[in-house]
Coordinates of C-alpha atoms and ligand atoms in Angstrom, one line a residue:
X1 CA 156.6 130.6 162.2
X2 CA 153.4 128.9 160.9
X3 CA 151.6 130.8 163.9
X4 CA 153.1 133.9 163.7
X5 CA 151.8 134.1 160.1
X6 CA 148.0 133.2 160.9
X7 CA 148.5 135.4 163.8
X8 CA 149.6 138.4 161.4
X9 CA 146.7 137.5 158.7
X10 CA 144.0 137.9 161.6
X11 CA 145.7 141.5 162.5
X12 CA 145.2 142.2 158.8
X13 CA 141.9 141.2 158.2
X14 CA 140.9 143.1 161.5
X15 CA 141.6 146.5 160.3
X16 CA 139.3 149.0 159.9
X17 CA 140.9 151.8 157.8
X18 CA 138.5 155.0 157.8
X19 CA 140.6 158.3 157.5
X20 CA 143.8 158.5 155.3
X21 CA 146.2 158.4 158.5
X22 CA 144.7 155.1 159.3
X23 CA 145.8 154.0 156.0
X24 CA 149.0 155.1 156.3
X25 CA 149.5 153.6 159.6
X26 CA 148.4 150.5 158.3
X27 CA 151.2 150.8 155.4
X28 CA 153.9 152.0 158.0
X29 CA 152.9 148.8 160.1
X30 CA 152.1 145.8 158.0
X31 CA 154.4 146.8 154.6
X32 CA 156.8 149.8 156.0
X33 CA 160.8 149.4 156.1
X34 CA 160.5 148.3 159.9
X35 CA 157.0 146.7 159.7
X36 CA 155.6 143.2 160.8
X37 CA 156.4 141.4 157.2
X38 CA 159.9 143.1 156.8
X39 CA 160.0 140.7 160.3
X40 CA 158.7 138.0 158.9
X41 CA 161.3 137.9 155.7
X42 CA 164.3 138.4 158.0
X43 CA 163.0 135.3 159.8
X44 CA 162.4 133.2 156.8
X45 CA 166.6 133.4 156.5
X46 CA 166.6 131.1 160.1
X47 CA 163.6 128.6 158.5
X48 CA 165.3 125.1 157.7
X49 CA 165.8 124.9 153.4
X50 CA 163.3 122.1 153.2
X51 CA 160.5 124.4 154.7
X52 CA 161.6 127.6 153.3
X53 CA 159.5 127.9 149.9
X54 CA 156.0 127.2 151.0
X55 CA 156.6 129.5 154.5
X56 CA 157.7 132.1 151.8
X57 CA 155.4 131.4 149.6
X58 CA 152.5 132.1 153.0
X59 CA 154.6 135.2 153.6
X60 CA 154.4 136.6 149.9
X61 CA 150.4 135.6 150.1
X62 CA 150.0 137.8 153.2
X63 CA 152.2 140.7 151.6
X64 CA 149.5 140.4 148.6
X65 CA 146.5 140.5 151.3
X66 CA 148.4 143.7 152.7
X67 CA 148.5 145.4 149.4
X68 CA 145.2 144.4 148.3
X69 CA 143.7 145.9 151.7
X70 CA 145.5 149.4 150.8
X71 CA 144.7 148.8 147.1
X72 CA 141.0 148.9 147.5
X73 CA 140.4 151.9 150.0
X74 CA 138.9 154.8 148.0
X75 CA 140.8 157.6 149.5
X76 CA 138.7 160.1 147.9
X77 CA 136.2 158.8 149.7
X78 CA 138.0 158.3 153.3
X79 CA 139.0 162.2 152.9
X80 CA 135.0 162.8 152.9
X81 CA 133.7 164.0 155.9
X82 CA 130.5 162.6 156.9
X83 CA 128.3 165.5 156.2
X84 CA 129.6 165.3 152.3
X85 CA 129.4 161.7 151.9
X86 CA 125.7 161.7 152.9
X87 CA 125.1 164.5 149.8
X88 CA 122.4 162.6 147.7
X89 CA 123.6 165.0 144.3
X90 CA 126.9 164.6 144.7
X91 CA 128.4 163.8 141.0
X92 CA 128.7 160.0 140.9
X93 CA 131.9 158.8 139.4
X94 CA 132.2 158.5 135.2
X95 CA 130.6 154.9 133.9
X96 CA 133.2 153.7 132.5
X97 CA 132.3 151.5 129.7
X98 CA 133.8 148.6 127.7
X99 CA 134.3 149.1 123.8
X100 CA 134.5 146.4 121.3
X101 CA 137.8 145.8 119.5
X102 CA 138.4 147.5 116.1
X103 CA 138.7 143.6 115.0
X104 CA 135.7 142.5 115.9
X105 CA 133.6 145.5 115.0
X106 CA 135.0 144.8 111.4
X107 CA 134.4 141.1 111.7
X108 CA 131.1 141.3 112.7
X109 CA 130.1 143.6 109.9
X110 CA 131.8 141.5 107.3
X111 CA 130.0 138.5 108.4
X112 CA 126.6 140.1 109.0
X113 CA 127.3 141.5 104.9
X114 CA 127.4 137.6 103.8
X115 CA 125.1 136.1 106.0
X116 CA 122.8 138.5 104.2
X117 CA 123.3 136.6 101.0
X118 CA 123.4 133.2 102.8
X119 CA 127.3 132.6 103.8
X120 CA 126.9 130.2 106.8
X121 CA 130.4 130.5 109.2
X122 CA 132.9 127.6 109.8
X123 CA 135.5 127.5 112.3
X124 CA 138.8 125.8 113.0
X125 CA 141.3 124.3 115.1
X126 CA 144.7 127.0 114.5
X127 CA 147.1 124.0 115.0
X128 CA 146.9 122.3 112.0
X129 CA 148.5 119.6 109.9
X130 CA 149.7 119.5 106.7
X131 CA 147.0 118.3 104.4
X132 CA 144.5 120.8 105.4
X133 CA 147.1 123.5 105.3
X134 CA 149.0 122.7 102.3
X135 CA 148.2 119.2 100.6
X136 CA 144.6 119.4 100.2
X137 CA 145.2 122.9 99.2
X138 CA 147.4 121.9 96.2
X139 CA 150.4 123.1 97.4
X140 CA 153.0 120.3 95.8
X141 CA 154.9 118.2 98.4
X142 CA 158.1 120.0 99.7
X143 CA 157.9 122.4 97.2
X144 CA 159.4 126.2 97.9
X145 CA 155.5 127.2 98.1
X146 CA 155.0 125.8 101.7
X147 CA 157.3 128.9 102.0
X148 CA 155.4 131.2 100.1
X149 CA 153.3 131.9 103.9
X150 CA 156.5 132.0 105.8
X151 CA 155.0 129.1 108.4
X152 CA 155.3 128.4 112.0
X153 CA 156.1 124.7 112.0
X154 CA 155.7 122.5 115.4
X155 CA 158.7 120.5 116.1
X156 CA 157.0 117.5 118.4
X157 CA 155.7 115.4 118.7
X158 CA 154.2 115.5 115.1
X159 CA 156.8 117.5 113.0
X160 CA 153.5 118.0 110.4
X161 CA 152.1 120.1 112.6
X162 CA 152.1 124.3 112.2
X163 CA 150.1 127.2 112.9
X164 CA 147.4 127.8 110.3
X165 CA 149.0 130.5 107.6
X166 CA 145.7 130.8 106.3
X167 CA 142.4 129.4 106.9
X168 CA 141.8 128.0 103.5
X169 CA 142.5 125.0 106.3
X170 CA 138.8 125.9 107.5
X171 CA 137.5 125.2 104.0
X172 CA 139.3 122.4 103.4
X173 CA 137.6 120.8 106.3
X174 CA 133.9 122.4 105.4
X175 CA 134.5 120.6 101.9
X176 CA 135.4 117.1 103.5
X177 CA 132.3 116.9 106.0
X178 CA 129.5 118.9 103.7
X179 CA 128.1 118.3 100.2
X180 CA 127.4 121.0 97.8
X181 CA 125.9 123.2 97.3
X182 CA 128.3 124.8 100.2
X183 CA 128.4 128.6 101.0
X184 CA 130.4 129.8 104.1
X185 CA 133.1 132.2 105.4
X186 CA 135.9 131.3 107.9
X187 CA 137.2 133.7 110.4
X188 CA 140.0 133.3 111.9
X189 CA 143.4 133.9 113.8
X190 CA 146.3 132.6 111.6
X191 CA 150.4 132.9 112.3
X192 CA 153.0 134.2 109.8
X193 CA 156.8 134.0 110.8
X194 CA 157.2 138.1 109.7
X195 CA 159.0 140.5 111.8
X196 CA 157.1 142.8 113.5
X197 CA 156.8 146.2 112.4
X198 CA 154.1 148.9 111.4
X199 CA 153.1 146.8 108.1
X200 CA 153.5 143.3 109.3
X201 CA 152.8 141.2 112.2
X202 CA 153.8 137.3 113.5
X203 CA 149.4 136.6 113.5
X204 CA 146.4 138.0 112.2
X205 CA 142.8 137.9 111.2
X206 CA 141.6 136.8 108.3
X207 CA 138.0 136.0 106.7
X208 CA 138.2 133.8 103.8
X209 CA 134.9 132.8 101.6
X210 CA 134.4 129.5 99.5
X211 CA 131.2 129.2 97.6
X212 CA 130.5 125.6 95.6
X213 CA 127.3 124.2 93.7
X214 CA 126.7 123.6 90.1
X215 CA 128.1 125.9 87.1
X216 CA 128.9 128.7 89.4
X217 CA 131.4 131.1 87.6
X218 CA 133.9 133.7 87.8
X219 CA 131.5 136.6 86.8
X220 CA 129.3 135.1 90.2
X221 CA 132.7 135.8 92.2
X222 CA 133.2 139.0 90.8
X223 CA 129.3 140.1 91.8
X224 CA 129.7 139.2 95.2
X225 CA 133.0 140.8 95.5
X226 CA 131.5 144.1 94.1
X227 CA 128.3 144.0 96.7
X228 CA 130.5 143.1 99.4
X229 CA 133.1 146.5 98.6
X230 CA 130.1 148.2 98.6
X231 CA 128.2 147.4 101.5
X232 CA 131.8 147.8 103.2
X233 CA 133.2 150.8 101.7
X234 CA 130.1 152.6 100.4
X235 CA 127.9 152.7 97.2
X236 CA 130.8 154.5 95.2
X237 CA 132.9 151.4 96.0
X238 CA 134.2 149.7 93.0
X239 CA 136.2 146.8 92.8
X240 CA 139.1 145.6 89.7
X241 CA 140.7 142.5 89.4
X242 CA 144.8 141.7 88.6
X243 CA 145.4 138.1 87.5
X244 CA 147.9 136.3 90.4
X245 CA 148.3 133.3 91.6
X246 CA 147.6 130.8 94.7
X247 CA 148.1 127.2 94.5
X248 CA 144.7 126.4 95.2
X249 CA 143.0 128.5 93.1
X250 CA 142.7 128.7 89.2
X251 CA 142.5 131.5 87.8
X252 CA 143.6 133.8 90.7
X253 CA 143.1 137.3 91.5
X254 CA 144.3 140.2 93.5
X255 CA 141.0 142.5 94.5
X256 CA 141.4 146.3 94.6
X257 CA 139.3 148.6 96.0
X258 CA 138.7 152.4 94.7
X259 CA 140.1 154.1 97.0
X260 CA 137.6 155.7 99.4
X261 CA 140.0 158.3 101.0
X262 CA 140.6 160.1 97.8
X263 CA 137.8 159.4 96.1
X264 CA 140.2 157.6 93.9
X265 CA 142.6 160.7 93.1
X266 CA 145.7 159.8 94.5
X267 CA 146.7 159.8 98.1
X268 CA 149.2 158.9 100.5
X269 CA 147.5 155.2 101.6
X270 CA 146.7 154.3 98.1
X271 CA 150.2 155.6 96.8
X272 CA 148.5 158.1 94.5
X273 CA 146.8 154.6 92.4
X274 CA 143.4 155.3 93.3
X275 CA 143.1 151.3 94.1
X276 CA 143.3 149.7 97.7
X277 CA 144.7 145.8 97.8
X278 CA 142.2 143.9 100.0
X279 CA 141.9 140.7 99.0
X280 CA 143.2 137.3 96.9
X281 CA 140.5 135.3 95.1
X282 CA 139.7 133.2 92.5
X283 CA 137.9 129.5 90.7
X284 CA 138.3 127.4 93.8
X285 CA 141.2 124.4 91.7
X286 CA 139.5 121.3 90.6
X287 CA 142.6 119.7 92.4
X288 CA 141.4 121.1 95.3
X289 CA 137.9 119.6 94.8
X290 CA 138.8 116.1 94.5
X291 CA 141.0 116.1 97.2
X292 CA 138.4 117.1 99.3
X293 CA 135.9 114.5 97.7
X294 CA 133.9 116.4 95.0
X295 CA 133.4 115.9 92.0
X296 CA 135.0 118.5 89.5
X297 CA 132.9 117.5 86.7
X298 CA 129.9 118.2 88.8
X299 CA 131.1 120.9 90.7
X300 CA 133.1 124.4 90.7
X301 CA 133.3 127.3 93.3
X302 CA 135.1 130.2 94.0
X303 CA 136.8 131.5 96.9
X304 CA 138.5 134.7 98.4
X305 CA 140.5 135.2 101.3
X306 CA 141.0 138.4 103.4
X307 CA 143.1 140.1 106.1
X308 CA 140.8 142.1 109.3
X309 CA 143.8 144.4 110.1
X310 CA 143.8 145.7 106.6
X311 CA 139.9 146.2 106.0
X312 CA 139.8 147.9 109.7
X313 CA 143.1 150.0 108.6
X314 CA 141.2 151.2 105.4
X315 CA 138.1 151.9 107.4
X316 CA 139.3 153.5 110.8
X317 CA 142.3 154.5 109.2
X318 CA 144.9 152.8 111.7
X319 CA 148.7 153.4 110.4
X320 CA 150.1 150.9 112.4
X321 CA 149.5 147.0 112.9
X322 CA 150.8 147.2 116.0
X323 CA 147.8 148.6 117.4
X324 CA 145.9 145.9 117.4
X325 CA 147.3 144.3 119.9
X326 CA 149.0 146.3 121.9
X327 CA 146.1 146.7 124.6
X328 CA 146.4 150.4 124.4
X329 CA 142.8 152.2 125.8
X330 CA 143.5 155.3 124.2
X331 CA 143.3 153.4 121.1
X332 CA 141.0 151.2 121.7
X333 CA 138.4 153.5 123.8
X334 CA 138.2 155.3 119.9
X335 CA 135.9 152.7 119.2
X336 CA 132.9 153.1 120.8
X337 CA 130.1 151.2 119.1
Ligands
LIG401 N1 144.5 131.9 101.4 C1 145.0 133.1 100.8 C2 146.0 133.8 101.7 O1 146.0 133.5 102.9 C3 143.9 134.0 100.4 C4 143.0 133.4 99.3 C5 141.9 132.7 99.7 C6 143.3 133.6 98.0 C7 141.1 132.1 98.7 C8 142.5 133.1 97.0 C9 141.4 132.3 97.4 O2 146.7 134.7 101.3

């Protein structure tokens, strides 16, 4: 059997395929109903059980070889006579290009905007345990706000292990190995358990921002919020506040956006408000601080947390999540760069 195989492969390779008969000759040969490899299957059935997976395994490896061999003519350019083929103007085929994902188009600009005024960028592992996630975020132990982010929890071995809901994890981990004055953004992949639908997805992208040194103040998160809705959404941009609340941060915000569509009249995406949600922020919790070893007496900060999908849905105007990862080119090829 073994021989019969290497015997076959040779044939294979040996081919020379040059006019579209050829090719199908090949097919009706090597691949057809009654061809070598239907033999070689109907003999497998006679191969003793002990053998019988790696022969089939060879035979399956050859059937590949076999496909790949048809696979790869150009048939528009067997059918070519020689005269044409040797025609120097001839229209070469379209280039095609790659394009860069809507997601990282709009993570790149966001962090080019705050590396403009300093932001450095931090990154994370997106298994995580719990103190980074929760604990040294101020979420109380097993309190109902571990629930708040709908988390993917890891059975074993370590049953403290999730996916990052956030990474506020990344931050946590910046603060623990860096003294202030600190000043950094985090992107990232993180997991929610949410079904799946136009308006929700199991993981996303987020960029969060943490900025700590001496005395710095709300009104220094509220200027950097407004220069980075502009620099994002254009000079018109402005941004408004509503009072909210994380666990890590005190006071907390909601960001809105004027709503660039409209112009801020009333439209369908901003449900005829005029304002855009985009973003939780707020005074970084002195909580927070200690637990990652600074001193709240000395210290305060601010940070702000944001989704990807939902800045690249405001700016390319994508109505459903599932977009993004659905791998389709006609969507993605929209975004040349
Ligand atoms: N971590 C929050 C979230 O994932 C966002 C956030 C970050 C809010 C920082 C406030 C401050 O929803």
């Amino acid at each position: 059997m073994k021989e019969k195989i290497a015997l076959l492969k040779e044939k294979i390779q040996s081919v020379r395929i040059k006019t579209p008969e050829d090719a199908e000759k090949f097919r009706v040969a090597f691949l057809g109903a009654k061809g070598e490899l239907k033999a070689l299957y109907q003999e497998l059935k006679t191969v003793p059980d002990g053998d019988k997976k790696t022969i089939g395994q060879e035979i399956n490896a050859l059937k590949k070889m076999a496909e790949d061999v048809l696979n790869q003519i150009d048939i528009e350019e067997v059918k070519t006579d020689k005269k044409h083929s040797n025609d120097l103007s001839r229209p070469t085929y379209e280039n095609q290009s790659g394009t860069l994902h809507p997601l990282t188009l709009v993570k790149s600009e966001i962090v080019s905007i705050f590396e403009k005024i300093g932001f450095s960028i931090s990154e994370g592992p997106e298994i995580e345990d719990d103190w980074h996630n929760f604990s040294a975020l101020n979420f109380p132990a097993d309190h109902p706000a571990r629930d708040m982010q709908d988390t993917f929890f890891i059975d074993c071995p370590n049953p403290e292990l999730s996916l990052r809901t956030h990474t506020s994890s990344v931050q946590v981990r910046v603060m623990e190995n860096q003294k202030p004055p600190i000043r950094t953004i985090s992107p990232g992949r993180v997991y929610r358990n949410e079904a799946i639908s136009a308006r929700a997805h199991c993981f996303f992208h987020q960029i969060e921002g943490l900025y700590i040194d001496k005395n710095v103040k709300f009104s220094d998160l509220k200027q950097t919020l407004a220069y980075f809705a502009k620099a994002v959404f254009g000079d018109k941009a402005k941004i408004r506040l509503r009072s909210s609340y994380f666990p890590f941060t005190e006071p907390s915000a909601e960001v809105d956006v004027s709503c660039s569509l409209c112009e801020s009249k009333g439209c369908s995406v901003c449900k005829n408000s005029g304002w855009l949600e985009i973003m939780g922020c707020g005074m970084v919790d002195p909580n927070v601080l200690s637990a990652c070893g600074i001193d709240p007496t000395e210290y305060s900060g601010f940070a702000f947390g944001m989704g990807l999908e939902r800045i690249a849905q405001l700016k390319y105007r994508v109505s459903d999540l599932r977009l993004y990862s659905e791998n389709d080119r006609r969507f993605l090829q929209q975004f040349q760069y």
